[in-house]
mmCIF file of N, CA, C and O in Angstrom:
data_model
loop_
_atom_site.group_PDB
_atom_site.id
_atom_site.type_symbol
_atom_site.label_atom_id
_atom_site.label_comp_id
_atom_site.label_asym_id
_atom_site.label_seq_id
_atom_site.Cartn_x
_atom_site.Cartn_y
_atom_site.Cartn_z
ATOM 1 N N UNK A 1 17.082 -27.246 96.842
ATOM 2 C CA UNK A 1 15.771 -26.807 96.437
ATOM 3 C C UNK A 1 15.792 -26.573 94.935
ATOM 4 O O UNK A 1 16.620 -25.818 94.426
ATOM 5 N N UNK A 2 14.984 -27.151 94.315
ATOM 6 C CA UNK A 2 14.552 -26.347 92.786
ATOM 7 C C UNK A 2 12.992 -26.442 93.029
ATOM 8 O O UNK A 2 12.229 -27.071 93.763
ATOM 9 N N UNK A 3 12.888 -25.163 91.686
ATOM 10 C CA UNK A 3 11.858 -24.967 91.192
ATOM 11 C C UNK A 3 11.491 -24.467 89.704
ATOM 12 O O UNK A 3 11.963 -23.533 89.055
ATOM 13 N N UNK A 4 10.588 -25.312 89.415
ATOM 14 C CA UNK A 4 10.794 -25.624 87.645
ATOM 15 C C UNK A 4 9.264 -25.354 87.673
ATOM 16 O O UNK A 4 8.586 -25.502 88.689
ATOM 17 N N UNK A 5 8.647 -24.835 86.149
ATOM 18 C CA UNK A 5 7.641 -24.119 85.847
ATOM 19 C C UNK A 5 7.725 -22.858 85.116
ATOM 20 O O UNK A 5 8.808 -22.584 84.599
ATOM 21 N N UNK A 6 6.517 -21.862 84.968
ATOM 22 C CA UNK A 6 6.212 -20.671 84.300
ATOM 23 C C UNK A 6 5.376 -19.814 85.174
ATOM 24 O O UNK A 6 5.296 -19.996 86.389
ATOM 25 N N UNK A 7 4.884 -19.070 84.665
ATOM 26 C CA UNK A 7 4.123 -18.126 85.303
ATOM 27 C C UNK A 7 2.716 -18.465 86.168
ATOM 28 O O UNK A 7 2.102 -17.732 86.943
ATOM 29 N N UNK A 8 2.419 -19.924 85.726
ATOM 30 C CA UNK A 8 1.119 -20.475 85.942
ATOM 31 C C UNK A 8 1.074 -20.979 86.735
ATOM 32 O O UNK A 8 0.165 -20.772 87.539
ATOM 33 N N UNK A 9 2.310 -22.199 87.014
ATOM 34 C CA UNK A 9 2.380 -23.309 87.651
ATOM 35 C C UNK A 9 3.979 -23.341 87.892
ATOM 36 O O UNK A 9 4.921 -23.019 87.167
ATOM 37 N N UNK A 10 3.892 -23.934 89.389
ATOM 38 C CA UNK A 10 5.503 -23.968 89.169
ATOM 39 C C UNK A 10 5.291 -25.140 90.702
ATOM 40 O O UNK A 10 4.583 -24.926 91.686
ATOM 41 N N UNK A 11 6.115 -26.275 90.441
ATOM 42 C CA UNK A 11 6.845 -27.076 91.341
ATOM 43 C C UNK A 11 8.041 -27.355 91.903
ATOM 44 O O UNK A 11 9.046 -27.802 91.349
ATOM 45 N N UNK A 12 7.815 -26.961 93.449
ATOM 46 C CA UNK A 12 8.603 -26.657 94.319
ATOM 47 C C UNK A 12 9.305 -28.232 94.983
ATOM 48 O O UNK A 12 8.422 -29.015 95.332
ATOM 49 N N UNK A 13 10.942 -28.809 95.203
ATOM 50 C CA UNK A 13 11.189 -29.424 95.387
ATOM 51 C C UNK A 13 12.248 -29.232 96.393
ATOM 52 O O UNK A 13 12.692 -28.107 96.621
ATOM 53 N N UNK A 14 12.631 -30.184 96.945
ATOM 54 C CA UNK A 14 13.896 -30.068 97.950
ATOM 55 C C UNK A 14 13.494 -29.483 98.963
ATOM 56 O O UNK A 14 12.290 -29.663 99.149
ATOM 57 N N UNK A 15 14.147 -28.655 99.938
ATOM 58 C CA UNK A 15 14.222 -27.737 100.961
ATOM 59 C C UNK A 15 14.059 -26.601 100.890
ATOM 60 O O UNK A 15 15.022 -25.940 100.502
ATOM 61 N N UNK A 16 12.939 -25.974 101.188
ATOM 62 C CA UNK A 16 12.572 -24.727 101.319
ATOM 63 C C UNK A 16 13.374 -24.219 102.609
ATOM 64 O O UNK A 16 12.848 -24.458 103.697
ATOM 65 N N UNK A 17 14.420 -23.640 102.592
ATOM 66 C CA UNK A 17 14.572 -23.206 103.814
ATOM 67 C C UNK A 17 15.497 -21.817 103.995
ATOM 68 O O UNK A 17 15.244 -20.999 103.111
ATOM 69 N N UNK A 18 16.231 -21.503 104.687
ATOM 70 C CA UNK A 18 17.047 -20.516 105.103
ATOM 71 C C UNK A 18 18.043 -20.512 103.859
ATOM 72 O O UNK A 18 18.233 -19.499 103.186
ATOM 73 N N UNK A 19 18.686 -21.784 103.605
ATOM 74 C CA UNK A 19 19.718 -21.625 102.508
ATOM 75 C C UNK A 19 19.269 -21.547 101.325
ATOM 76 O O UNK A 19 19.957 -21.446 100.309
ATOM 77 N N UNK A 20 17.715 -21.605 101.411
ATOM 78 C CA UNK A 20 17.576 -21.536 99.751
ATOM 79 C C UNK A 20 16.265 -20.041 99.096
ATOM 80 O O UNK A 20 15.797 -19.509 98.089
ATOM 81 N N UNK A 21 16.259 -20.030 100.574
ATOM 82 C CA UNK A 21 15.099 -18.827 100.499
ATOM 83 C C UNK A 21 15.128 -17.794 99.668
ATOM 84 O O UNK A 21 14.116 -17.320 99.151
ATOM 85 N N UNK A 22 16.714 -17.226 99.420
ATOM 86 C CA UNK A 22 16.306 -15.688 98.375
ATOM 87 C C UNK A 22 16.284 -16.292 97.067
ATOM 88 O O UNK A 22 15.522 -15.713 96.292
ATOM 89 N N UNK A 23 16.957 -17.388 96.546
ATOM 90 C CA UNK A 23 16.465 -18.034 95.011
ATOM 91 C C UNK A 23 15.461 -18.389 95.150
ATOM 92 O O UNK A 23 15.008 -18.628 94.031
ATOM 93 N N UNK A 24 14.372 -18.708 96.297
ATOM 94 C CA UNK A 24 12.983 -18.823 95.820
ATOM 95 C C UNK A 24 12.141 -17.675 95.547
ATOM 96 O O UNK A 24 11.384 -17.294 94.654
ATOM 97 N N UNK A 25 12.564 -17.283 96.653
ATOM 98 C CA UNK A 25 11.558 -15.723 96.702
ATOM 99 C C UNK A 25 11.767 -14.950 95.250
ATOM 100 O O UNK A 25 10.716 -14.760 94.638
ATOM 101 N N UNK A 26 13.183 -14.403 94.515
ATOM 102 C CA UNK A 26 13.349 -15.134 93.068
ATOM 103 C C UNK A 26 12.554 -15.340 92.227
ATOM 104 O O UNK A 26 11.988 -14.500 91.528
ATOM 105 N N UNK A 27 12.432 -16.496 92.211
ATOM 106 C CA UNK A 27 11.495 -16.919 91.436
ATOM 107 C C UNK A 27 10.428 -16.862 91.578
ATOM 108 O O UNK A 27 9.756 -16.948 90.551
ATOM 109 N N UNK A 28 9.762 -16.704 92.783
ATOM 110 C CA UNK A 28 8.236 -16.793 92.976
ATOM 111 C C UNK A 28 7.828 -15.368 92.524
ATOM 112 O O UNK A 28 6.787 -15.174 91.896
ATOM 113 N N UNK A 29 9.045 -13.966 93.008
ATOM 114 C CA UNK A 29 8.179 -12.987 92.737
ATOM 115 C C UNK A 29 8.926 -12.989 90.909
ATOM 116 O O UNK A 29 9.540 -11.970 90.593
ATOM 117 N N UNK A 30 8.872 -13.519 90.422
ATOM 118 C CA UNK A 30 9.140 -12.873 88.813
ATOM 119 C C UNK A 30 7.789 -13.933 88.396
ATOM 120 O O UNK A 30 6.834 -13.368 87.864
ATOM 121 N N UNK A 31 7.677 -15.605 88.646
ATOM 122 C CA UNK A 31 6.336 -15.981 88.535
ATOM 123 C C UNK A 31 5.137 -15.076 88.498
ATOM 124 O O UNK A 31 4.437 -14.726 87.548
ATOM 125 N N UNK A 32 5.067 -14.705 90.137
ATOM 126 C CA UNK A 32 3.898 -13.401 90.253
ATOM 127 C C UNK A 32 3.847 -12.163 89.088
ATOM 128 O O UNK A 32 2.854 -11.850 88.432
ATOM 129 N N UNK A 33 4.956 -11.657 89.030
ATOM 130 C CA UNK A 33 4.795 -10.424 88.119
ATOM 131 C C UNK A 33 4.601 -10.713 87.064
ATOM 132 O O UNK A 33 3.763 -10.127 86.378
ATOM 133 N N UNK A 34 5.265 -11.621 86.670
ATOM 134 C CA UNK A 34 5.012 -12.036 84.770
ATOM 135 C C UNK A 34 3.622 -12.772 84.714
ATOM 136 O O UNK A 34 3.393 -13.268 83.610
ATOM 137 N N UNK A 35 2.658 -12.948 85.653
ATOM 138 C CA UNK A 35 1.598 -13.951 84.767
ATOM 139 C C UNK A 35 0.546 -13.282 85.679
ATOM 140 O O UNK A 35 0.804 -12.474 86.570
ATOM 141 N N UNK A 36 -0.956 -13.837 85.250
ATOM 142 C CA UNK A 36 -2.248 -13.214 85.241
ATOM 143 C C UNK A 36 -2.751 -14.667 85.558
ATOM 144 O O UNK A 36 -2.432 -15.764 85.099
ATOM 145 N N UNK A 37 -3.635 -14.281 86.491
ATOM 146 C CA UNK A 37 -4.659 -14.996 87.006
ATOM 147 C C UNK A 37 -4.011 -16.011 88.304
ATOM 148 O O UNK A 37 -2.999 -15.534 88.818
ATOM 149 N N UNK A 38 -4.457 -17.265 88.844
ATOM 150 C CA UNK A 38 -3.453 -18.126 89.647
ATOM 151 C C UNK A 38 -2.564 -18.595 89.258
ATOM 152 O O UNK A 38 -2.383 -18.980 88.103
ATOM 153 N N UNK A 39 -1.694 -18.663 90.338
ATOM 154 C CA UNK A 39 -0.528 -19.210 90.651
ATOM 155 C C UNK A 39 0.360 -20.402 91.077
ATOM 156 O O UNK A 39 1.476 -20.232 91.566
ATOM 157 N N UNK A 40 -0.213 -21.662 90.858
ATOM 158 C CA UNK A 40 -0.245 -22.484 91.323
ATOM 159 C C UNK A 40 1.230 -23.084 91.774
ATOM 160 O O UNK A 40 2.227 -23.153 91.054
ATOM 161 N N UNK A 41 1.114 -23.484 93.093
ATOM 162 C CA UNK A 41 2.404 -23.938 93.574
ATOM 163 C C UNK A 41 2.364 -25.250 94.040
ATOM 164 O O UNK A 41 1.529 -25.521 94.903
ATOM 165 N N UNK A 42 3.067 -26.057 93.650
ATOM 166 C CA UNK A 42 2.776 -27.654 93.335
ATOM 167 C C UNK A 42 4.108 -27.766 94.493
ATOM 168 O O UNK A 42 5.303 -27.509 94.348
ATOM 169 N N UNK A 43 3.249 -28.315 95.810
ATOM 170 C CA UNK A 43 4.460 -28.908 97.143
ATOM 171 C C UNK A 43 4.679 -29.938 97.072
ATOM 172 O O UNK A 43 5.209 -30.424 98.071
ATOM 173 N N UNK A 44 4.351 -31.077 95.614
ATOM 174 C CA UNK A 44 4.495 -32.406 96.245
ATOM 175 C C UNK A 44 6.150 -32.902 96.384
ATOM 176 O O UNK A 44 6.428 -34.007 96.851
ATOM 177 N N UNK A 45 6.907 -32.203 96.046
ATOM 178 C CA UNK A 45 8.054 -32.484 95.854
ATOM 179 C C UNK A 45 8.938 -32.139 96.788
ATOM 180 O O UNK A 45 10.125 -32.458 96.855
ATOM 181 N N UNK A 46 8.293 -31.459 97.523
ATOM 182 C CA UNK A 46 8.840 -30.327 98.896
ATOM 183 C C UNK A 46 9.444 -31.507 100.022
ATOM 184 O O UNK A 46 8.483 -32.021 100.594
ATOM 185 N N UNK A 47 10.430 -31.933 100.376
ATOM 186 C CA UNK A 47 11.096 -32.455 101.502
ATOM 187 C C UNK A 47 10.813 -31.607 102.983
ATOM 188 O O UNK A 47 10.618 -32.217 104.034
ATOM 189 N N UNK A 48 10.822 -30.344 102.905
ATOM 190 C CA UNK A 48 10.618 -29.960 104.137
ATOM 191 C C UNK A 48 10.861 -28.260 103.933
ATOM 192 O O UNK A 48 11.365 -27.713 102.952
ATOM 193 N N UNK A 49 10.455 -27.759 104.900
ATOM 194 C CA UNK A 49 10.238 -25.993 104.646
ATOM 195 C C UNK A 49 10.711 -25.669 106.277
ATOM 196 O O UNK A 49 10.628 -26.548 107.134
ATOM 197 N N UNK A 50 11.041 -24.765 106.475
ATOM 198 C CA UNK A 50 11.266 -23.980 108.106
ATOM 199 C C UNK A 50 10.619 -22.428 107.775
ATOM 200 O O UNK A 50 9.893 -22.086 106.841
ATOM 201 N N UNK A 51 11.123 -21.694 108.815
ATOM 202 C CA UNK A 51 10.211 -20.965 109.114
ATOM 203 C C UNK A 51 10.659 -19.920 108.310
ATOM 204 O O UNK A 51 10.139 -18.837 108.581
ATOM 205 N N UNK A 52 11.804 -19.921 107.025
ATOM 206 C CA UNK A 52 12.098 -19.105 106.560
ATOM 207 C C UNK A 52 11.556 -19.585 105.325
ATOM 208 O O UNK A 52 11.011 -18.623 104.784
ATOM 209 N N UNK A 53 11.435 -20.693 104.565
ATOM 210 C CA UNK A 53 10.567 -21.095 103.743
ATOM 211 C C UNK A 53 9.066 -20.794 103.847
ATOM 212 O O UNK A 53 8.529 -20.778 102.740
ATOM 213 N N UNK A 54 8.284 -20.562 104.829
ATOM 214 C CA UNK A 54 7.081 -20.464 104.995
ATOM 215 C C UNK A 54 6.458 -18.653 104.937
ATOM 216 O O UNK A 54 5.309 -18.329 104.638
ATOM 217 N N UNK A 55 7.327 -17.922 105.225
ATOM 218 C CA UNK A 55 7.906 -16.756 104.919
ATOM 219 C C UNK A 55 7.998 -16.618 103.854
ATOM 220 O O UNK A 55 7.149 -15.743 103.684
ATOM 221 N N UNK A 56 8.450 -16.839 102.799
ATOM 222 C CA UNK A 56 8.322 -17.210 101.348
ATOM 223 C C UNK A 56 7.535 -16.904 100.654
ATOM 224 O O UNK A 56 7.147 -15.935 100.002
ATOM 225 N N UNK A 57 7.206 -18.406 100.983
ATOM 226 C CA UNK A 57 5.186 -18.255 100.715
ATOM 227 C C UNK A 57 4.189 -17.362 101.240
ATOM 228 O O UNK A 57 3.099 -17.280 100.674
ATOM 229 N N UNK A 58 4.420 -16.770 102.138
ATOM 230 C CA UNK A 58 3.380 -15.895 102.774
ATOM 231 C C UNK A 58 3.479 -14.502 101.865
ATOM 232 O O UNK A 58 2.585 -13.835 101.344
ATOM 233 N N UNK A 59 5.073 -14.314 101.885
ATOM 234 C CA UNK A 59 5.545 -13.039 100.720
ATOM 235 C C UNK A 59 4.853 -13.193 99.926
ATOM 236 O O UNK A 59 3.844 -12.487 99.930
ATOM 237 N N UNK A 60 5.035 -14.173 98.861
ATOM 238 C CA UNK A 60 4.671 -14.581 97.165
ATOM 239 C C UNK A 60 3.028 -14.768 97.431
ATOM 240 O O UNK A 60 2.449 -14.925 96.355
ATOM 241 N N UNK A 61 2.117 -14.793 98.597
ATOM 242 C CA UNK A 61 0.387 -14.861 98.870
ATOM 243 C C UNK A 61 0.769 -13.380 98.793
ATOM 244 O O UNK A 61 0.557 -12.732 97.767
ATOM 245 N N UNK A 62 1.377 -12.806 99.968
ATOM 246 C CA UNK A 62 1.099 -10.721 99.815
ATOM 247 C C UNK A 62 1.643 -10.087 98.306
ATOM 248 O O UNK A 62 1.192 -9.045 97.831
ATOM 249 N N UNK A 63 2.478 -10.749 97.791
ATOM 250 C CA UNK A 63 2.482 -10.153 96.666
ATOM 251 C C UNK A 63 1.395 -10.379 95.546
ATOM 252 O O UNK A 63 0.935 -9.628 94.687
ATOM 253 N N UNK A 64 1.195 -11.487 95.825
ATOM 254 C CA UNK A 64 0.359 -12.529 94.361
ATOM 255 C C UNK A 64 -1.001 -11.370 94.754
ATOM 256 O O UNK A 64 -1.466 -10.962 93.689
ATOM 257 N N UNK A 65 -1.577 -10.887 95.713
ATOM 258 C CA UNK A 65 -2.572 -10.359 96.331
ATOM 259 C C UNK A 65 -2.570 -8.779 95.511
ATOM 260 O O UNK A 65 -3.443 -8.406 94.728
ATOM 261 N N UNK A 66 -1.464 -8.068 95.888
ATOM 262 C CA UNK A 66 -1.220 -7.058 95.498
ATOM 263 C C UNK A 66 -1.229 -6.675 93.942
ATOM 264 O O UNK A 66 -1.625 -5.592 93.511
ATOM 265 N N UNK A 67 -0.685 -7.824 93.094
ATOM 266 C CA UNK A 67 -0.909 -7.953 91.861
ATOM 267 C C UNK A 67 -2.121 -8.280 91.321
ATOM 268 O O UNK A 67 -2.012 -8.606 90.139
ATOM 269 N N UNK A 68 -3.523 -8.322 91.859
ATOM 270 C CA UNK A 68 -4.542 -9.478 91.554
ATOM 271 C C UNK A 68 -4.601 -10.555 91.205
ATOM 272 O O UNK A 68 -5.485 -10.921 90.430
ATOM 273 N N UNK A 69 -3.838 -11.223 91.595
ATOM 274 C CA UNK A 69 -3.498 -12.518 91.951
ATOM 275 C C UNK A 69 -3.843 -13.538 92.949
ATOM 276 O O UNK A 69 -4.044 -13.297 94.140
ATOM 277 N N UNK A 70 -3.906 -14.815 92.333
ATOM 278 C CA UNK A 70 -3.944 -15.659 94.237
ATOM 279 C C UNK A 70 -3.362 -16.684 93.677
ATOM 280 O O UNK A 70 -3.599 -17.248 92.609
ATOM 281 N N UNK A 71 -2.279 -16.957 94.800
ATOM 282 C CA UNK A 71 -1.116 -17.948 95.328
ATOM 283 C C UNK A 71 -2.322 -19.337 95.660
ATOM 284 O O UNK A 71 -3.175 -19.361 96.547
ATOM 285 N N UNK A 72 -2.091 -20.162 94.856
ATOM 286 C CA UNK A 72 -3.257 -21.852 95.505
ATOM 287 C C UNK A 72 -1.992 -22.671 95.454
ATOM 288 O O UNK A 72 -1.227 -22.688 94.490
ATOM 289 N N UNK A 73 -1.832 -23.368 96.602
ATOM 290 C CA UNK A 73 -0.999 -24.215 97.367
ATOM 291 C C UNK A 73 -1.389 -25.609 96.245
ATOM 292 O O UNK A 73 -2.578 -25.818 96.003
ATOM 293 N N UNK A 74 -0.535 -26.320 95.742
ATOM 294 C CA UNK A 74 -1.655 -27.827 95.453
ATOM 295 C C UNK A 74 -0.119 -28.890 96.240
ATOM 296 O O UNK A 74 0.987 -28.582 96.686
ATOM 297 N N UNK A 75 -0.930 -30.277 96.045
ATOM 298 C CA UNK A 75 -0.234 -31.115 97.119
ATOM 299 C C UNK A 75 1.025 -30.670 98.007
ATOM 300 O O UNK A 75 2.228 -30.579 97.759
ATOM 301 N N UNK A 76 0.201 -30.418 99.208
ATOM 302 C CA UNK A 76 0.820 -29.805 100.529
ATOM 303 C C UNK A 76 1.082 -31.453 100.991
ATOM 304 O O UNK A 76 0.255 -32.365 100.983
ATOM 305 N N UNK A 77 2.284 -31.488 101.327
ATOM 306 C CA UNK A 77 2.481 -33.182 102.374
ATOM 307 C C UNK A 77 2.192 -32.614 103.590
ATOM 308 O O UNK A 77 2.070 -31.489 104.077
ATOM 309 N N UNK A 78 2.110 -33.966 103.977
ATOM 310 C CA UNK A 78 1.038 -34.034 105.454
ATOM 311 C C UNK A 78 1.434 -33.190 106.298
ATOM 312 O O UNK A 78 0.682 -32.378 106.836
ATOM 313 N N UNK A 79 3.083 -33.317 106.585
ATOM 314 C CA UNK A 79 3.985 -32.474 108.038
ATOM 315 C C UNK A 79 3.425 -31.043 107.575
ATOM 316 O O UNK A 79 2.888 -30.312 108.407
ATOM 317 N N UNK A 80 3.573 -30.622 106.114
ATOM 318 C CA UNK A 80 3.675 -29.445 105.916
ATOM 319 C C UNK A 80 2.259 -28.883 106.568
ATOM 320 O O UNK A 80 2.176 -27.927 107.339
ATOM 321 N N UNK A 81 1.021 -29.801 106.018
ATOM 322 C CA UNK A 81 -0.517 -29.156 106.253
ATOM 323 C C UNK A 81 -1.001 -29.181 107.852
ATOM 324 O O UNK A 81 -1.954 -28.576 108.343
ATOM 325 N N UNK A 82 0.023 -30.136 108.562
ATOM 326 C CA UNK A 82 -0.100 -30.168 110.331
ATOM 327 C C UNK A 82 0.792 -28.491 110.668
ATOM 328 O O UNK A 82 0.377 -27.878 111.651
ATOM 329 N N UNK A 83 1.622 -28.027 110.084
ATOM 330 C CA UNK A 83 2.632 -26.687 110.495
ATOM 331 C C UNK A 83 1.337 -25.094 110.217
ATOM 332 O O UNK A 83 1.168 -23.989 110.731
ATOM 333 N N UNK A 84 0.743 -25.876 109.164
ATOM 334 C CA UNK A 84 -0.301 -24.497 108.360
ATOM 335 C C UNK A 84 -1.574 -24.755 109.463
ATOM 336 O O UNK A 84 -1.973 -23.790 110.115
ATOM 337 N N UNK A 85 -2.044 -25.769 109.600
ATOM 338 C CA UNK A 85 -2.761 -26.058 110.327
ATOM 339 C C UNK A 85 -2.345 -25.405 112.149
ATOM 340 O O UNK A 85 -3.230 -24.631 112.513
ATOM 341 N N UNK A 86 -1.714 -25.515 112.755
ATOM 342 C CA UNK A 86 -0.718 -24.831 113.712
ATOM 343 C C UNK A 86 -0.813 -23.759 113.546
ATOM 344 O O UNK A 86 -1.558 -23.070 114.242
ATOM 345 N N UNK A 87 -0.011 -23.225 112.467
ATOM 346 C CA UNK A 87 -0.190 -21.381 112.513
ATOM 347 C C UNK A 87 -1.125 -20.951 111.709
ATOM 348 O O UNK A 87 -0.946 -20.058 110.882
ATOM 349 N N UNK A 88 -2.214 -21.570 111.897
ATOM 350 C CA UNK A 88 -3.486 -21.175 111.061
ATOM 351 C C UNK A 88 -3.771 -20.500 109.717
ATOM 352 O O UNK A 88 -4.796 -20.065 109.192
ATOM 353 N N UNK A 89 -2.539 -20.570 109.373
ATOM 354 C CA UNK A 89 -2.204 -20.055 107.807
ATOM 355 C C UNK A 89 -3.079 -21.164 106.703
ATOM 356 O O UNK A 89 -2.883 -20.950 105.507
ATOM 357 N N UNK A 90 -3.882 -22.150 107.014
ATOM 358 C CA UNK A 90 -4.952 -22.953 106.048
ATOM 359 C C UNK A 90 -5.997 -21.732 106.124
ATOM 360 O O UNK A 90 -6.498 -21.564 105.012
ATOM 361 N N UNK A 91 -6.355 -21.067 106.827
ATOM 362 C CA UNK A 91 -7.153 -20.151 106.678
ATOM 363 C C UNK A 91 -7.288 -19.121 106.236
ATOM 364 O O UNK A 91 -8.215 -18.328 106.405
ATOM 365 N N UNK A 92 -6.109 -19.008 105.447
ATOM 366 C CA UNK A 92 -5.456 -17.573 104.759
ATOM 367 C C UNK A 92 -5.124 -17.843 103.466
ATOM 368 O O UNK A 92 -5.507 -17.189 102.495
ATOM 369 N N UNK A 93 -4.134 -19.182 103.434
ATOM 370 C CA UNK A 93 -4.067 -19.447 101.884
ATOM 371 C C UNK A 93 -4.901 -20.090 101.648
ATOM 372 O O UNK A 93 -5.582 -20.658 102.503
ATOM 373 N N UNK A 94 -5.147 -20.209 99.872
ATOM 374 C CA UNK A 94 -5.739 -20.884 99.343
ATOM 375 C C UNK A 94 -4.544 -22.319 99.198
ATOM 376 O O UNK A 94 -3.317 -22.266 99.105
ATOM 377 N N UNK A 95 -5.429 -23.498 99.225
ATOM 378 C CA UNK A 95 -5.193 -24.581 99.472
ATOM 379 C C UNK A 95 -5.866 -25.438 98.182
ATOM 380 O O UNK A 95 -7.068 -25.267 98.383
ATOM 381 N N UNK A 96 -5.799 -25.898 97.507
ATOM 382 C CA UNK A 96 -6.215 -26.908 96.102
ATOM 383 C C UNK A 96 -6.840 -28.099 97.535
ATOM 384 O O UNK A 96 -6.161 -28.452 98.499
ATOM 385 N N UNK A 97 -8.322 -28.505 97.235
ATOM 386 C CA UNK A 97 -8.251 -29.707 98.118
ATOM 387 C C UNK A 97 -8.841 -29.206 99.496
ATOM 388 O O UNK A 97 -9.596 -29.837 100.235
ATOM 389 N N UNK A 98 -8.304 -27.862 99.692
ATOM 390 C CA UNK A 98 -8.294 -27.766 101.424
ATOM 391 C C UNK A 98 -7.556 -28.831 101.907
ATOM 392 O O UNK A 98 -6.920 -29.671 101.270
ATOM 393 N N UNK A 99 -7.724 -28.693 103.243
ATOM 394 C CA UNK A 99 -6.847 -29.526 104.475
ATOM 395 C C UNK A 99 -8.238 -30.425 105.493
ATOM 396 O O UNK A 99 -9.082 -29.842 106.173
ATOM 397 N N UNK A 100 -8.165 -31.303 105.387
ATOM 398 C CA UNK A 100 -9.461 -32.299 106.454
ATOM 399 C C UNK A 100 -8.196 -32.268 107.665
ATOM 400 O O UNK A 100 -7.186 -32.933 107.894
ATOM 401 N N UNK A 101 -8.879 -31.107 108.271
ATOM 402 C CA UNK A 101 -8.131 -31.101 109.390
ATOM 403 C C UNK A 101 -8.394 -32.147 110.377
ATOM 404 O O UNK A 101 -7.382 -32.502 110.981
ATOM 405 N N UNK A 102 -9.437 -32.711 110.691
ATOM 406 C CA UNK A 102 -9.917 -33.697 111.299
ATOM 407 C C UNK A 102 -9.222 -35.163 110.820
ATOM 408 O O UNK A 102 -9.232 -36.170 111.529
ATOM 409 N N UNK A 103 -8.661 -35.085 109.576
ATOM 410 C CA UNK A 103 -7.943 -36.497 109.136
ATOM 411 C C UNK A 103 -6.508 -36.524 109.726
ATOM 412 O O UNK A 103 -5.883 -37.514 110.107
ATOM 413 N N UNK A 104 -6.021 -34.890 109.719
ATOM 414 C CA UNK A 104 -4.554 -34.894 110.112
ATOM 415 C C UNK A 104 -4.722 -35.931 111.549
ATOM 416 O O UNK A 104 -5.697 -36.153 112.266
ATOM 417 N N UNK A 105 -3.172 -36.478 111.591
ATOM 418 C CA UNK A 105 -2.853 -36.798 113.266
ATOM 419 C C UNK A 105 -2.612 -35.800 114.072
ATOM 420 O O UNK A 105 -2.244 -34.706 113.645
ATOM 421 N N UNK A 106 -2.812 -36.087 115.481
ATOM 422 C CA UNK A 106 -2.291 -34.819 116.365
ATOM 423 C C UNK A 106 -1.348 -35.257 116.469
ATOM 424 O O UNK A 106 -0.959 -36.386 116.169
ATOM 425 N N UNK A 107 -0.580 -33.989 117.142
ATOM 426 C CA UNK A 107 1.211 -34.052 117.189
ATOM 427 C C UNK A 107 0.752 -33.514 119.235
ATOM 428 O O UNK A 107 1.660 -33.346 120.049
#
C-alpha cells in the first residue's frame, strides 16, 4: 500500500488491508488534522481493501467529521463501489460522481 499527497488530496494505492491498516490510518488522521476544508481520497490506484481497510475509511469519515471536515471518496473501482453499495456505506460517504447503482452488476 502507499499513499502519496497533502492535506487536500491524497492517493491511495496497493492494498488497503489488515497489513497495512495502522500506516494508513497514519496518514489519513495527520491528513485530517493538518488541513481545512475536504479531503479528497483518490481510490483509483487501490487494488483491493478488506474489511480492515474499509474501517479505515470509515475512521478518517468520523474523524474528518469531528474536525469539520468531509472525507469525498473520488475514483472508487467498481468491486470497491459493489462492497459500499452492500454495506450501504454510499449513503454515508461522500462519493465524487456518486455510485449509478443501477449500472453496477449484481453479484
Amino acid at each position: 500500500m502507499h499513499i502519496r499527497g497533502d492535506h487536500a488530496e491524497l492517493v491511495v494505492g496497493g492494498r488497503l488491508d489488515v497489513q497495512s491498516a495502522a500506516d494508513a490510518r497514519t496518514v489519513l488522521h495527520s491528513a485530517v488534522d493538518d488541513g481545512v476544508g475536504d479531503l479528497v481520497l483518490d481510490l483509483s490506484e487501490l487494488d483491493s481493501w478488506d474489511a480492515t481497510g474499509l474501517g479505515v475509511i470509515m475512521g478518517a469519515h468520523r474523524r474528518a467529521g469531528r474536525c469539520g471536515r468531509r472525507l469525498v471518496l473520488r475514483g472508487v473501482p467498481p468491486q470497491m463501489q459493489r462492497l459500499l453499495v452492500a454495506t450501504r456505506l454510499h449513503r454515508i460517504l461522500a462519493i465524487e460522481g456518486g455510485i449509478g447503482v443501477e449500472t453496477l452488476p449484481r453479484v
